[in-house]
XYZ file of C-alpha atoms in Angstrom:
465
model
C 50.570 -2.957 62.266
C 50.044 -6.319 63.931
C 49.179 -6.861 67.575
C 48.546 -9.743 69.931
C 47.170 -9.837 73.470
C 48.504 -12.059 76.257
C 46.466 -12.288 79.463
C 48.837 -12.133 82.437
C 46.056 -12.312 85.053
C 42.369 -11.328 85.188
C 43.286 -7.647 85.520
C 46.474 -7.286 83.450
C 47.465 -7.945 79.832
C 50.560 -7.639 77.667
C 50.188 -6.244 74.149
C 52.846 -7.286 71.622
C 52.878 -4.847 68.711
C 54.782 -5.053 65.421
C 54.952 -1.947 63.224
C 56.298 -2.052 59.628
C 58.814 0.732 59.103
C 56.795 2.408 56.359
C 54.071 3.125 58.947
C 56.597 5.278 60.842
C 56.979 7.684 57.900
C 54.743 10.420 59.360
C 56.525 10.258 62.711
C 59.960 10.312 61.015
C 58.967 13.371 58.987
C 57.743 15.052 62.175
C 61.008 14.153 63.934
C 63.156 15.718 61.202
C 60.944 18.813 61.221
C 61.200 19.165 64.990
C 64.981 18.747 65.018
C 65.219 21.241 62.131
C 63.587 23.864 64.320
C 65.904 23.170 67.250
C 69.379 23.124 65.665
C 71.504 25.267 63.362
C 74.021 24.071 60.777
C 76.367 26.466 59.037
C 75.464 26.893 55.381
C 71.798 26.008 55.830
C 68.847 28.162 56.727
C 67.009 27.261 59.938
C 64.341 24.689 59.181
C 65.880 23.805 55.773
C 68.542 21.317 56.850
C 68.367 18.126 54.716
C 67.624 14.847 56.468
C 70.980 13.328 55.447
C 72.811 16.250 57.066
C 70.865 15.832 60.311
C 71.730 12.108 60.247
C 75.417 12.917 59.742
C 75.659 15.707 62.293
C 73.349 14.472 65.053
C 72.993 10.775 64.362
C 70.198 8.691 62.887
C 69.580 7.300 66.389
C 68.399 10.680 67.691
C 65.895 10.904 64.821
C 64.625 7.359 65.406
C 64.223 8.011 69.132
C 62.153 11.136 68.477
C 60.034 9.332 65.855
C 59.373 6.317 68.055
C 58.371 8.496 71.027
C 55.898 10.263 68.749
C 54.509 7.035 67.238
C 54.151 4.799 70.296
C 50.968 6.379 71.741
C 49.181 6.143 68.391
C 50.030 2.481 67.779
C 49.326 1.560 71.397
C 45.869 3.177 71.174
C 45.143 1.385 67.895
C 46.081 -1.963 69.467
C 43.884 -1.285 72.524
C 40.901 -0.376 70.340
C 41.461 -3.349 68.053
C 41.444 -5.725 71.033
C 38.474 -3.875 72.605
C 40.286 -3.551 75.927
C 38.995 -1.409 78.784
C 42.345 -0.227 80.107
C 43.097 1.360 83.485
C 45.983 3.770 83.969
C 49.154 4.139 81.930
C 50.959 1.207 80.255
C 54.500 0.024 80.915
C 56.126 0.102 77.464
C 59.242 -1.798 76.429
C 60.803 -1.518 72.956
C 61.951 -5.049 72.154
C 63.337 -4.506 68.652
C 63.955 -1.526 66.392
C 65.517 -2.202 62.992
C 66.060 0.902 60.881
C 64.159 0.525 57.653
C 62.502 -2.729 58.717
C 60.296 -2.958 61.849
C 59.516 -1.584 65.275
C 58.498 -4.141 67.898
C 57.346 -3.197 71.384
C 55.267 -4.523 74.261
C 52.867 -2.683 76.546
C 51.687 -4.088 79.871
C 48.578 -2.439 81.269
C 45.829 -3.047 83.828
C 42.328 -3.679 82.493
C 38.862 -3.840 83.938
C 38.171 -7.479 84.762
C 35.388 -9.369 83.039
C 32.526 -9.590 85.530
C 29.565 -11.933 85.407
C 26.512 -10.440 87.103
C 24.413 -13.259 88.612
C 20.675 -13.268 89.232
C 20.199 -10.765 92.041
C 16.409 -11.005 92.362
C 16.736 -13.346 95.331
C 18.584 -10.860 97.551
C 16.897 -10.365 100.928
C 17.910 -7.823 103.589
C 16.568 -6.556 106.885
C 16.413 -2.896 107.887
C 15.314 -0.946 110.932
C 11.585 -0.349 111.251
C 10.275 3.215 111.006
C 9.062 3.854 114.520
C 8.661 7.250 116.155
C 8.118 7.185 119.907
C 6.767 9.885 122.180
C 10.296 10.172 123.583
C 11.602 10.925 120.069
C 9.026 13.706 119.710
C 9.875 15.055 123.167
C 13.551 15.212 122.204
C 12.775 16.978 118.918
C 10.556 19.576 120.578
C 13.095 20.076 123.365
C 15.832 20.753 120.792
C 13.597 23.405 119.215
C 12.921 24.826 122.660
C 16.667 25.041 123.331
C 17.087 27.205 120.235
C 14.634 29.733 121.657
C 16.262 29.905 125.075
C 17.147 33.344 126.387
C 19.986 34.322 128.731
C 20.199 36.860 131.501
C 23.201 37.859 133.663
C 23.176 36.566 137.239
C 25.264 37.409 140.287
C 26.159 33.947 141.545
C 28.663 31.150 141.043
C 28.675 29.503 137.605
C 26.933 26.117 137.337
C 26.148 23.444 134.733
C 24.288 24.905 131.741
C 25.227 28.539 132.425
C 26.522 30.657 129.558
C 29.807 32.339 130.465
C 31.779 35.109 128.820
C 35.473 34.279 129.153
C 38.939 35.699 128.560
C 41.563 33.039 127.838
C 45.371 32.988 127.811
C 47.442 29.898 126.935
C 51.127 29.433 127.797
C 53.482 26.708 126.634
C 56.835 26.391 128.463
C 56.011 29.621 130.285
C 55.569 31.667 127.087
C 52.237 33.137 125.982
C 51.364 31.842 122.502
C 50.826 34.426 119.758
C 47.503 32.809 118.957
C 46.858 31.815 122.567
C 44.904 34.873 123.714
C 41.143 35.307 123.265
C 38.661 37.710 124.828
C 34.876 37.714 125.085
C 34.515 34.010 124.313
C 31.008 32.655 124.921
C 30.910 29.173 126.454
C 28.165 26.987 127.888
C 29.317 24.840 130.799
C 28.965 21.177 129.913
C 28.929 21.661 126.131
C 32.463 20.281 125.705
C 33.126 22.767 122.909
C 36.381 24.272 124.198
C 39.251 22.695 126.135
C 39.386 19.600 128.283
C 39.303 20.633 131.920
C 37.620 23.997 131.409
C 34.292 22.886 132.924
C 35.958 21.967 136.212
C 37.968 25.201 136.186
C 35.062 27.628 135.730
C 32.335 25.836 137.697
C 31.868 27.698 140.967
C 33.476 30.947 139.746
C 31.583 34.233 139.816
C 32.069 37.171 137.433
C 35.637 38.410 137.953
C 36.825 34.994 139.081
C 39.946 33.444 137.577
C 41.485 29.941 137.389
C 44.427 28.173 135.742
C 44.374 24.602 134.469
C 46.447 22.306 132.247
C 44.987 21.155 128.924
C 46.154 19.716 125.624
C 45.510 22.247 122.832
C 43.243 20.997 120.043
C 44.294 23.489 117.367
C 46.495 26.458 116.557
C 50.276 26.784 116.457
C 50.812 24.452 119.434
C 48.142 21.848 118.618
C 48.725 18.629 120.526
C 50.943 20.226 123.189
C 50.041 20.715 126.832
C 49.441 24.317 127.865
C 48.772 26.190 131.058
C 45.498 27.998 130.404
C 44.340 30.937 132.487
C 40.620 31.613 132.247
C 38.821 34.673 133.602
C 35.033 34.810 133.910
C 33.708 38.252 132.929
C 30.021 37.350 133.023
C 27.764 34.533 134.227
C 24.386 34.224 132.495
C 21.584 31.760 133.188
C 19.672 30.157 130.327
C 15.901 30.330 130.486
C 13.776 28.028 128.351
C 10.342 29.126 127.099
C 7.330 27.326 128.544
C 6.014 24.427 126.466
C 2.630 25.786 125.505
C 0.626 27.078 122.548
C 2.400 30.421 122.759
C 5.727 28.660 122.226
C 4.318 26.760 119.226
C 3.262 30.076 117.658
C 6.698 31.565 118.337
C 8.727 28.642 117.021
C 6.588 27.473 114.082
C 3.650 28.209 111.820
C 1.313 26.220 114.087
C -1.203 27.607 116.590
C -1.027 24.840 119.169
C 1.608 22.671 120.802
C -0.358 19.604 119.731
C -0.059 20.621 116.066
C 3.659 21.259 116.529
C 4.157 17.788 118.004
C 2.179 16.199 115.157
C 4.399 17.982 112.656
C 7.503 16.824 114.545
C 6.256 13.239 114.281
C 5.824 13.587 110.509
C 9.278 15.104 110.110
C 10.869 12.313 112.146
C 9.026 9.685 110.112
C 10.327 11.224 106.874
C 13.869 11.258 108.214
C 13.655 7.646 109.415
C 12.188 6.560 106.074
C 15.157 8.191 104.367
C 17.551 6.459 106.782
C 15.741 3.181 106.137
C 16.091 3.567 102.364
C 19.803 4.382 102.728
C 20.246 1.346 104.981
C 18.471 -0.841 102.420
C 20.773 0.375 99.641
C 23.895 -0.287 101.716
C 22.815 -3.790 102.725
C 21.624 -4.767 99.252
C 24.964 -3.594 97.850
C 26.846 -5.706 100.410
C 24.791 -8.768 99.410
C 25.384 -8.076 95.725
C 29.153 -7.807 96.204
C 29.105 -11.157 98.026
C 27.561 -12.756 94.926
C 30.118 -11.429 92.439
C 33.754 -12.434 92.041
C 35.661 -9.199 91.397
C 39.467 -9.284 90.989
C 41.105 -5.967 91.874
C 44.112 -4.595 89.906
C 47.072 -4.170 92.274
C 48.227 -0.818 90.869
C 44.709 0.602 90.963
C 44.313 -0.551 94.571
C 47.645 1.010 95.530
C 46.648 4.323 93.935
C 43.237 4.294 95.644
C 44.772 3.629 99.070
C 47.280 6.457 98.590
C 44.528 8.837 97.460
C 42.383 8.056 100.509
C 45.324 8.562 102.875
C 46.327 11.815 101.170
C 42.803 13.234 101.359
C 42.500 12.317 105.035
C 45.901 13.709 106.064
C 46.066 16.840 103.920
C 42.432 17.879 103.738
C 40.172 16.489 106.460
C 42.693 16.305 109.313
C 44.457 19.481 108.217
C 41.232 21.449 108.614
C 40.912 20.111 112.174
C 44.502 20.924 113.090
C 45.396 17.240 113.506
C 48.043 14.978 112.045
C 47.615 11.253 111.365
C 49.392 10.199 114.554
C 47.108 12.317 116.737
C 44.047 11.164 114.808
C 44.927 7.506 115.391
C 45.469 8.235 119.083
C 41.999 9.807 119.344
C 40.454 6.879 117.451
C 42.311 4.349 119.587
C 43.768 2.621 116.526
C 47.234 1.421 115.593
C 48.848 2.314 112.261
C 48.436 -1.322 111.213
C 44.710 -1.266 111.982
C 44.308 1.995 110.084
C 46.139 0.583 107.038
C 43.989 -2.554 107.100
C 40.756 -0.539 107.307
C 41.862 1.803 104.535
C 42.707 -1.135 102.280
C 39.377 -2.808 103.029
C 37.471 0.394 102.181
C 39.498 0.886 98.988
C 38.844 -2.687 97.840
C 35.125 -2.287 98.490
C 35.047 1.033 96.620
C 36.764 -0.424 93.548
C 34.593 -3.544 93.526
C 31.447 -1.425 93.897
C 32.361 0.732 90.921
C 33.227 -2.267 88.716
C 30.016 -4.131 89.563
C 27.684 -1.154 89.197
C 29.348 -0.079 85.936
C 28.801 -3.600 84.603
C 25.156 -3.359 85.683
C 24.821 -0.038 83.854
C 25.948 -1.792 80.666
C 23.854 -4.901 81.267
C 20.671 -2.970 81.995
C 21.444 -0.375 79.276
C 20.926 2.524 81.692
C 21.261 6.105 80.480
C 21.497 9.434 82.294
C 19.329 12.310 81.095
C 19.924 16.007 81.629
C 17.307 16.315 84.366
C 18.909 13.508 86.411
C 22.360 15.022 85.970
C 21.108 18.470 87.019
C 19.423 17.089 90.147
C 22.615 15.247 91.099
C 24.685 18.368 90.499
C 22.362 20.382 92.762
C 22.742 17.840 95.578
C 26.521 17.726 95.208
C 26.690 21.523 95.175
C 24.652 21.727 98.387
C 26.894 19.198 100.163
C 30.024 21.066 99.027
C 28.780 24.433 100.305
C 28.957 25.951 96.807
C 26.199 27.479 94.731
C 24.962 25.303 91.833
C 26.511 27.723 89.311
C 29.884 27.699 91.081
C 29.883 23.924 91.396
C 28.855 23.438 87.750
C 31.618 25.787 86.586
C 34.203 23.914 88.688
C 33.007 20.579 87.307
C 33.193 21.728 83.683
C 36.578 23.432 84.071
C 37.982 20.367 85.821
C 36.692 17.998 83.145
C 34.648 16.157 85.800
C 31.330 15.899 83.934
C 31.906 12.218 82.960
C 32.565 11.423 86.626
C 29.235 12.963 87.644
C 27.452 11.064 84.873
C 29.072 7.865 86.147
C 27.895 8.581 89.702
C 24.300 9.040 88.537
C 24.402 5.921 86.356
C 25.788 3.792 89.194
C 23.062 5.146 91.486
C 20.435 4.051 88.963
C 22.057 0.616 88.684
C 21.929 0.135 92.448
C 18.291 1.279 92.464
C 17.492 -1.496 89.964
C 18.960 -4.119 92.302
C 17.234 -2.671 95.362
C 13.906 -2.713 93.528
C 14.387 -6.400 92.702
C 15.425 -7.310 96.263
C 13.157 -8.238 99.165
C 13.488 -5.716 101.979
C 11.889 -6.405 105.359
C 12.009 -4.361 108.533
C 12.776 -5.686 112.006
C 9.057 -6.251 112.522
C 8.990 -8.657 109.580
C 7.022 -6.234 107.374
C 7.838 -5.829 103.675
C 9.285 -2.341 103.054
C 8.093 -0.470 99.971
C 10.947 1.724 98.789
C 9.187 3.211 95.756
C 8.765 6.529 97.567
C 12.305 6.704 98.968
C 13.186 9.741 96.844
C 10.106 11.599 98.030
C 10.909 10.682 101.640
C 14.451 11.913 101.214
C 13.296 15.168 99.666
C 10.693 15.676 102.382
C 13.227 14.987 105.124
C 15.760 17.404 103.663
C 13.211 20.108 102.840
C 11.354 20.089 106.154
C 14.580 19.958 108.126
C 16.123 22.912 106.294
C 12.879 24.911 106.342
C 12.426 24.302 110.039
C 15.986 25.359 110.744
C 15.707 28.496 108.633
C 12.340 29.571 110.071
C 13.317 28.822 113.643
C 16.646 30.648 113.365
C 14.913 33.696 111.893
C 12.229 33.644 114.612
C 14.806 33.134 117.343
C 16.841 36.080 116.093
C 13.719 38.241 115.966
C 12.749 37.153 119.480
C 16.232 37.928 120.825
C 16.200 41.386 119.261
C 12.754 42.059 120.744
């Protein structure tokens, strides 16, 4: 076999491959064997029909077609490996010449990863937000915790902002009650904005037993996006009562004895979270600077596929779960279809360029991924997906996605190398040390989840008491 490579553009090549006929022998034998198992000829046992009889009865062309289809992938792969090409996607194959007993000539056009030159990135400088926690930030944090320990008690008065109501709802479209338009015993806090547009105005001022009807566009269900006449009946009005901000509250809502200790802990938690946000911001801005330094051509077919994948995931997964279609989503976002297409293309281009550049850095810096790093990444991905680590790991293995996870970890390490070499300053002009960014991230995640779990458990216990 002989092959030659013609560069069509920085991301696409054409392979011209010439195969001597004797190298097709194995594929020809396989073709005759396959046809033997598929046909019957009187006077011959199944599977024992001579090649000359198959040629006479079914045509030599049918045999050659079967043999060539079997041989093409093998010779194409050999040519790709010989040329040391990093191909993307499937090739477009064209048989240019097939002479029985002489040669097979074909071409294969395919996208390839472009050659990328990584420049010196040690001079990258970025600015990030300073880590500053104000007394107002602490007040807000403590107030949020206080809200979680609020109690409610029924009152005999008109409903007002912040009251918790128990409601019965009925939605009609074109005068007909929807099958999924009736709900009873719904809990709703006035001003939360968690139900329908217009409901706050309808229920404010009503007492228990009061009823009102208002028009609202439905956000989900069988008539999502349509205007309905909604009748709401208030069955109970309850006032929310917040606990006093004192040492007793600190003991109820945390492991601390005093409110001062609780506030100090809130400050530390907020600092950890802002340090994590700062590190994430640094990574994003360093990556943007790096991409500006590198010329990265993007294969057209790969870009088209990436855009289609992003649109499909948005329409059929994310929006579908919210009961929205793309048209309604664009209306809510205040965007035109043209603006959405332009933004999607821009994000797809950036995603492809990022992967190409970081993969090249992985090779340049000779970065490897060990089992511990892969396990940690798998744990984080499992947590974000809502699956247990065992379930997520099983899904990854069964789906053949392990190499993708390894690639994600390796690219993360490559970006970390660039961030470490960059100069990062905060808005106060201070140099930011990002060596402890992983510890800050872990502390932020751990303290946040622990606080939520402990507070929810204590709140439930308090409510039951």
